[in-house]
Every structure is written in C-alpha cells, then in structure tokens.
C-alpha cells in the first residue's frame, strides 16, 4: 500500500535499516532540490485522494460485506 499512496513523492525504508535512514535524512537536509522535488511530487500525488472518495469506498465495502451475510 505504501507505493500506491506514495507514488514517487516519498521514500520508504525498512524499519531496521537505520544506516540507510540516516543517510537519507542527511541527503534531504543537505539537498534542497531533492527535498523540493519530493514535496512537489507528494502534493501532486495527494490530489488523487480525497476524504469524500475514501468515505464512499469504505461505505461501499461495508455494504458489499453486509450483502454477503
């Protein structure tokens, strides 16, 4: 689900990869271009989601589950 939500607007790091996480944080702190790029991509990606759509899909899922029982 992370890739579906993040797209190319974020980076995921396995929880036990502390060295990789530290290196990424250093890159983001030192690189305003990378940071700005990720922010813009994340904003673009966020336009694909809305609370209304989430609520409608959730309600639809509940209705389908109730129809089966």
XYZ file of C-alpha atoms in Angstrom:
69
model
C 0.000 0.000 0.000
C 2.879 2.363 0.616
C 3.886 2.546 -3.040
C 0.251 3.069 -4.005
C -0.055 6.025 -1.662
C 3.432 7.496 -2.013
C 3.988 7.055 -5.709
C 7.263 8.819 -6.400
C 6.536 11.516 -3.812
C 8.215 9.754 -0.919
C 10.736 7.201 0.146
C 10.250 4.161 2.339
C 12.975 2.489 4.333
C 12.659 -0.835 6.159
C 12.441 -0.249 9.887
C 15.734 -1.973 10.674
C 17.797 -0.106 8.040
C 18.922 2.644 10.383
C 22.080 3.433 8.409
C 20.064 3.882 5.217
C 17.536 6.059 7.019
C 20.308 8.234 8.460
C 21.877 8.653 5.022
C 18.526 9.602 3.527
C 17.890 12.177 6.246
C 21.334 13.672 5.597
C 20.589 13.850 1.844
C 17.284 15.575 2.468
C 18.818 18.014 4.940
C 21.687 18.881 2.607
C 19.765 18.827 -0.668
C 17.077 21.453 -1.057
C 16.493 20.366 -4.669
C 15.721 16.771 -3.679
C 13.521 17.958 -0.831
C 11.626 20.386 -3.082
C 11.185 17.708 -5.731
C 9.718 15.235 -3.234
C 7.415 17.909 -1.812
C 6.082 18.781 -5.262
C 5.604 15.128 -6.234
C 3.831 14.460 -2.929
C 1.496 17.415 -3.499
C 0.681 16.196 -6.989
C 0.052 12.688 -5.673
C -2.178 13.942 -2.852
C -4.574 15.428 -5.409
C -5.542 11.876 -6.354
C -7.043 11.275 -2.910
C -9.943 12.835 -1.041
C -11.821 12.173 2.157
C -15.063 12.001 0.182
C -13.731 9.255 -2.085
C -12.338 7.382 0.904
C -15.688 7.575 2.693
C -17.590 6.441 -0.420
C -15.273 3.481 -0.987
C -15.419 2.490 2.680
C -19.223 2.647 2.705
C -19.357 0.582 -0.484
C -17.093 -2.040 1.090
C -19.327 -2.258 4.171
C -22.442 -2.571 2.014
C -20.928 -5.398 -0.032
C -19.861 -7.193 3.150
C -23.374 -6.909 4.596
C -24.935 -8.227 1.388
C -22.897 -11.425 1.744
C -24.256 -12.147 5.249
